[in-house]
Amino acid sequence: MQTPSGHPVGSTSAARLVVLASGGGSNLAALLAAHDAPGYGARVVGLVTDKPTAGALDLARDAGIASAVVAPADFEDRAAWDRGVAEAVAVFRPDLVVLAGFMRILSPSFLDRFPGRVVNTHPALLPSFPGAHGVRDALAHGVRVTGCTVHVVDAGVDTGPILAQVAVPVLPDDDEASLHERIKVAERALLVETVGRIARDGLRVVDGRAVIG
Ligand code: GAR
């Protein structure tokens, strides 16, 4: 796949990753820790956040990675904010856009700008428990096993083709925080591994299924 930056995903030069995050950024930190490894195949080149207070901004700054804050309050309406996010991402010429704890839904017009090149990490085993409270909803349902999912983003909420999943057991005395922390340990490893595989081998969606390689 040839991308606007001119980098064929799956080639030997590092794919350009733009990370979107709203929170503390432990998934961003995991990508930053991985991207110097020889042969990883991808490099974080920019962070875009909707939250001026996101901890992810500090991580990016400390790593020397450029960032942009695109706060909804600074835009006239939702459509203008959507365009603002797309512009902020496009400046970094991404080969792959990684939603790592980005807590807003992106519009179809955003996805059209980066077709088949936006992936998301979600703290549940999709298609169960989509949305903003995947950990809380799984706990409330009483499941014994939950986990995390990395998937290609489509126009739905956490409905896109699944790339990879890891199961995490729910322990009897888990609360939302303890369960989420254990999921995030698995999630960081899964995200780093999956993004690296995409960067090295390429990503296609065939008949609604995500295929790496
Ligand atoms: C992650 O668990 C991610 O899956 C979740 O937010 C957390 C961000 O952690 N995202 C969602 O719930 C999106 N629906 P981080 O800021 O430490 O990377």
Short mmCIF file of C-alpha atoms and ligand atoms in Angstrom, two decimals:
data_model
loop_
_atom_site.label_atom_id
_atom_site.label_comp_id
_atom_site.label_asym_id
_atom_site.label_seq_id
_atom_site.Cartn_x
_atom_site.Cartn_y
_atom_site.Cartn_z
CA MET A 1 0.00 0.00 0.00
CA GLN A 2 1.41 3.40 -1.00
CA THR A 3 0.52 6.25 1.33
CA PRO A 4 0.52 10.03 0.90
CA SER A 5 3.88 10.41 2.62
CA GLY A 6 5.31 8.22 -0.14
CA HIS A 7 6.10 5.41 2.29
CA PRO A 8 4.81 2.05 1.13
CA VAL A 9 3.59 0.38 4.34
CA GLY A 10 5.53 -2.85 4.55
CA SER A 11 8.75 -1.34 3.16
CA THR A 12 12.11 -1.21 4.92
CA SER A 13 11.96 2.48 5.97
CA ALA A 14 10.07 3.33 9.15
CA ALA A 15 6.35 3.98 8.78
CA ARG A 16 5.22 7.35 10.14
CA LEU A 17 2.85 6.92 13.10
CA VAL A 18 0.58 9.69 14.33
CA VAL A 19 -0.94 8.89 17.73
CA LEU A 20 -4.22 10.38 18.94
CA ALA A 21 -4.67 10.25 22.71
CA SER A 22 -6.84 11.96 25.31
CA GLY A 23 -5.38 10.63 28.54
CA GLY A 24 -2.25 9.59 30.38
CA GLY A 25 -0.74 8.03 27.30
CA SER A 26 0.69 4.74 28.57
CA ASN A 27 0.01 3.23 25.13
CA LEU A 28 1.86 6.14 23.52
CA ALA A 29 4.71 5.52 25.97
CA ALA A 30 4.85 1.87 24.88
CA LEU A 31 5.10 2.87 21.21
CA LEU A 32 7.79 5.42 22.04
CA ALA A 33 9.72 2.74 23.95
CA ALA A 34 9.50 0.39 20.96
CA HIS A 35 10.13 2.65 18.01
CA ASP A 36 13.92 2.90 18.37
CA ALA A 37 14.38 -0.86 18.22
CA PRO A 38 16.17 -1.90 15.05
CA GLY A 39 13.72 -3.46 12.65
CA TYR A 40 10.59 -2.28 14.47
CA GLY A 41 9.49 -0.62 11.26
CA ALA A 42 7.50 2.33 12.61
CA ARG A 43 8.23 5.62 14.31
CA VAL A 44 5.95 8.00 16.22
CA VAL A 45 6.23 11.35 14.43
CA GLY A 46 3.40 13.25 16.06
CA LEU A 47 0.75 13.34 18.79
CA VAL A 48 -2.66 14.93 18.42
CA THR A 49 -4.90 15.37 21.45
CA ASP A 50 -8.30 16.89 22.17
CA LYS A 51 -7.28 17.63 25.78
CA PRO A 52 -4.85 20.42 26.68
CA THR A 53 -4.18 18.63 30.00
CA ALA A 54 -3.50 15.16 28.55
CA GLY A 55 -0.52 13.45 30.18
CA ALA A 56 0.34 12.18 26.71
CA LEU A 57 1.53 15.71 25.88
CA ASP A 58 4.25 15.49 28.54
CA LEU A 59 5.36 12.11 27.20
CA ALA A 60 5.61 13.49 23.67
CA ARG A 61 7.52 16.55 24.81
CA ASP A 62 9.98 14.45 26.83
CA ALA A 63 10.53 12.23 23.77
CA GLY A 64 11.05 15.20 21.46
CA ILE A 65 7.89 14.38 19.49
CA ALA A 66 5.82 17.24 18.08
CA SER A 67 2.24 17.53 19.26
CA ALA A 68 -0.94 19.47 18.52
CA VAL A 69 -3.91 20.22 20.78
CA VAL A 70 -7.22 20.31 18.94
CA ALA A 71 -9.75 21.13 21.65
CA PRO A 72 -13.45 21.13 20.71
CA ALA A 73 -13.94 24.37 22.67
CA ASP A 74 -11.72 26.16 20.17
CA PHE A 75 -14.01 25.32 17.22
CA GLU A 76 -17.36 26.66 16.10
CA ASP A 77 -19.00 23.27 15.75
CA ARG A 78 -18.40 19.58 15.45
CA ALA A 79 -17.70 19.67 11.70
CA ALA A 80 -15.08 22.38 12.15
CA TRP A 81 -13.43 20.38 14.94
CA ASP A 82 -13.40 17.29 12.70
CA ARG A 83 -11.63 19.25 10.00
CA GLY A 84 -9.21 20.66 12.57
CA VAL A 85 -8.27 17.17 13.78
CA ALA A 86 -7.79 15.94 10.20
CA GLU A 87 -5.59 18.94 9.38
CA ALA A 88 -3.51 18.49 12.54
CA VAL A 89 -2.98 14.81 11.72
CA ALA A 90 -2.24 15.44 8.02
CA VAL A 91 0.56 17.88 8.89
CA PHE A 92 2.54 14.90 10.18
CA ARG A 93 2.05 12.94 6.90
CA PRO A 94 1.03 9.71 8.63
CA ASP A 95 1.34 6.26 7.16
CA LEU A 96 -0.75 4.98 10.06
CA VAL A 97 -2.97 6.82 12.54
CA VAL A 98 -3.15 5.12 15.95
CA LEU A 99 -6.01 5.92 18.33
CA ALA A 100 -4.52 5.14 21.74
CA GLY A 101 -7.05 6.23 24.33
CA PHE A 102 -8.62 8.89 22.10
CA MET A 103 -12.03 9.34 23.70
CA ARG A 104 -13.94 10.98 20.84
CA ILE A 105 -15.58 9.55 17.75
CA LEU A 106 -13.99 10.59 14.48
CA SER A 107 -16.24 11.48 11.56
CA PRO A 108 -16.47 9.62 8.24
CA SER A 109 -14.81 12.65 6.61
CA PHE A 110 -11.77 12.12 8.86
CA LEU A 111 -11.65 8.43 7.96
CA ASP A 112 -12.01 9.24 4.24
CA ARG A 113 -8.88 11.32 4.50
CA PHE A 114 -6.84 8.36 5.83
CA PRO A 115 -8.63 5.39 4.29
CA GLY A 116 -7.86 2.02 5.86
CA ARG A 117 -5.03 3.62 7.83
CA VAL A 118 -6.63 4.33 11.21
CA VAL A 119 -6.40 1.73 13.98
CA ASN A 120 -7.77 1.85 17.52
CA THR A 121 -7.07 0.04 20.75
CA HIS A 122 -10.07 -0.79 22.92
CA PRO A 123 -10.11 -2.23 26.46
CA ALA A 124 -12.58 -5.09 25.86
CA LEU A 125 -13.04 -8.08 23.59
CA LEU A 126 -15.04 -6.53 20.76
CA PRO A 127 -17.73 -6.81 19.59
CA SER A 128 -18.62 -7.01 23.31
CA PHE A 129 -18.57 -3.78 25.30
CA PRO A 130 -17.84 -1.08 22.71
CA GLY A 131 -17.86 2.60 23.63
CA ALA A 132 -16.28 4.80 26.26
CA HIS A 133 -16.76 2.41 29.23
CA GLY A 134 -15.59 -0.95 27.95
CA VAL A 135 -14.04 -2.01 31.26
CA ARG A 136 -16.93 -0.82 33.45
CA ASP A 137 -19.52 -2.42 31.17
CA ALA A 138 -17.72 -5.79 31.13
CA LEU A 139 -17.46 -5.75 34.93
CA ALA A 140 -21.13 -4.81 35.30
CA HIS A 141 -22.13 -7.67 33.01
CA GLY A 142 -20.27 -10.15 35.22
CA VAL A 143 -18.05 -11.63 32.51
CA ARG A 144 -15.24 -13.89 33.76
CA VAL A 145 -12.92 -13.01 30.88
CA THR A 146 -12.48 -9.70 29.09
CA GLY A 147 -9.44 -8.24 27.36
CA CYS A 148 -8.39 -5.83 24.65
CA THR A 149 -8.80 -5.45 20.91
CA VAL A 150 -6.82 -3.65 18.23
CA HIS A 151 -8.98 -2.99 15.19
CA VAL A 152 -9.23 -0.96 12.01
CA VAL A 153 -11.52 2.02 12.53
CA ASP A 154 -14.66 2.31 10.44
CA ALA A 155 -17.61 4.69 10.69
CA GLY A 156 -19.19 2.80 13.60
CA VAL A 157 -18.27 2.88 17.27
CA ASP A 158 -15.62 0.17 17.75
CA THR A 159 -17.13 -1.89 14.92
CA GLY A 160 -14.23 -2.05 12.45
CA PRO A 161 -12.35 -5.19 11.34
CA ILE A 162 -10.47 -6.84 14.19
CA LEU A 163 -6.69 -7.10 13.94
CA ALA A 164 -5.71 -8.73 17.23
CA GLN A 165 -7.10 -9.56 20.66
CA VAL A 166 -5.83 -10.74 24.02
CA ALA A 167 -7.99 -12.19 26.81
CA VAL A 168 -7.60 -11.03 30.42
CA PRO A 169 -9.34 -12.88 33.28
CA VAL A 170 -11.59 -10.91 35.61
CA LEU A 171 -10.58 -11.59 39.24
CA PRO A 172 -13.20 -11.91 41.99
CA ASP A 173 -12.27 -8.68 43.76
CA ASP A 174 -11.56 -6.60 40.66
CA ASP A 175 -12.89 -3.07 40.44
CA GLU A 176 -12.80 -0.97 37.27
CA ALA A 177 -9.38 0.50 38.07
CA SER A 178 -7.64 -2.79 38.92
CA LEU A 179 -9.11 -4.58 35.91
CA HIS A 180 -8.26 -1.72 33.56
CA GLU A 181 -4.66 -1.67 34.80
CA ARG A 182 -4.26 -5.40 34.03
CA ILE A 183 -5.91 -4.97 30.64
CA LYS A 184 -3.57 -2.09 29.86
CA VAL A 185 -0.51 -4.27 30.46
CA ALA A 186 -1.77 -6.70 27.81
CA GLU A 187 -2.99 -3.87 25.60
CA ARG A 188 0.34 -2.08 25.40
CA ALA A 189 2.13 -5.23 24.27
CA LEU A 190 -0.62 -6.05 21.77
CA LEU A 191 -0.63 -2.54 20.31
CA VAL A 192 3.15 -2.41 19.93
CA GLU A 193 3.21 -5.83 18.30
CA THR A 194 0.28 -5.16 15.96
CA VAL A 195 1.43 -1.72 14.83
CA GLY A 196 4.91 -3.10 14.13
CA ARG A 197 3.47 -5.95 12.08
CA ILE A 198 1.32 -3.53 10.06
CA ALA A 199 4.30 -1.26 9.45
CA ARG A 200 6.53 -4.10 8.32
CA ASP A 201 4.05 -6.21 6.39
CA GLY A 202 1.21 -3.89 5.32
CA LEU A 203 -2.51 -3.86 6.10
CA ARG A 204 -5.45 -4.69 3.84
CA VAL A 205 -9.13 -5.10 4.47
CA VAL A 206 -10.53 -7.94 2.37
CA ASP A 207 -14.25 -8.74 2.49
CA GLY A 208 -14.54 -6.88 5.78
CA ARG A 209 -11.64 -8.77 7.38
CA ALA A 210 -8.35 -7.15 8.33
CA VAL A 211 -5.31 -8.86 6.83
CA ILE A 212 -1.71 -8.07 7.77
CA GLY A 213 0.84 -9.08 5.14
C1 GAR B 1 -6.73 2.41 27.01
O1 GAR B 1 -7.10 1.33 27.83
C2 GAR B 1 -7.59 2.43 25.77
O2 GAR B 1 -7.95 1.19 25.30
C3 GAR B 1 -8.80 3.17 26.27
O3 GAR B 1 -8.26 4.21 27.03
C4 GAR B 1 -7.07 3.74 27.67
C5 GAR B 1 -6.00 4.78 27.46
O4 GAR B 1 -4.89 4.50 28.25
N1 GAR B 1 -9.59 3.64 25.17
C6 GAR B 1 -10.91 3.61 25.17
O5 GAR B 1 -11.58 3.26 26.13
C7 GAR B 1 -11.56 4.08 23.89
N2 GAR B 1 -12.92 3.67 23.85
P1 GAR B 1 -3.55 5.35 28.10
O6 GAR B 1 -3.93 6.83 28.07
O7 GAR B 1 -2.77 5.01 29.32
O8 GAR B 1 -2.88 4.92 26.83
#
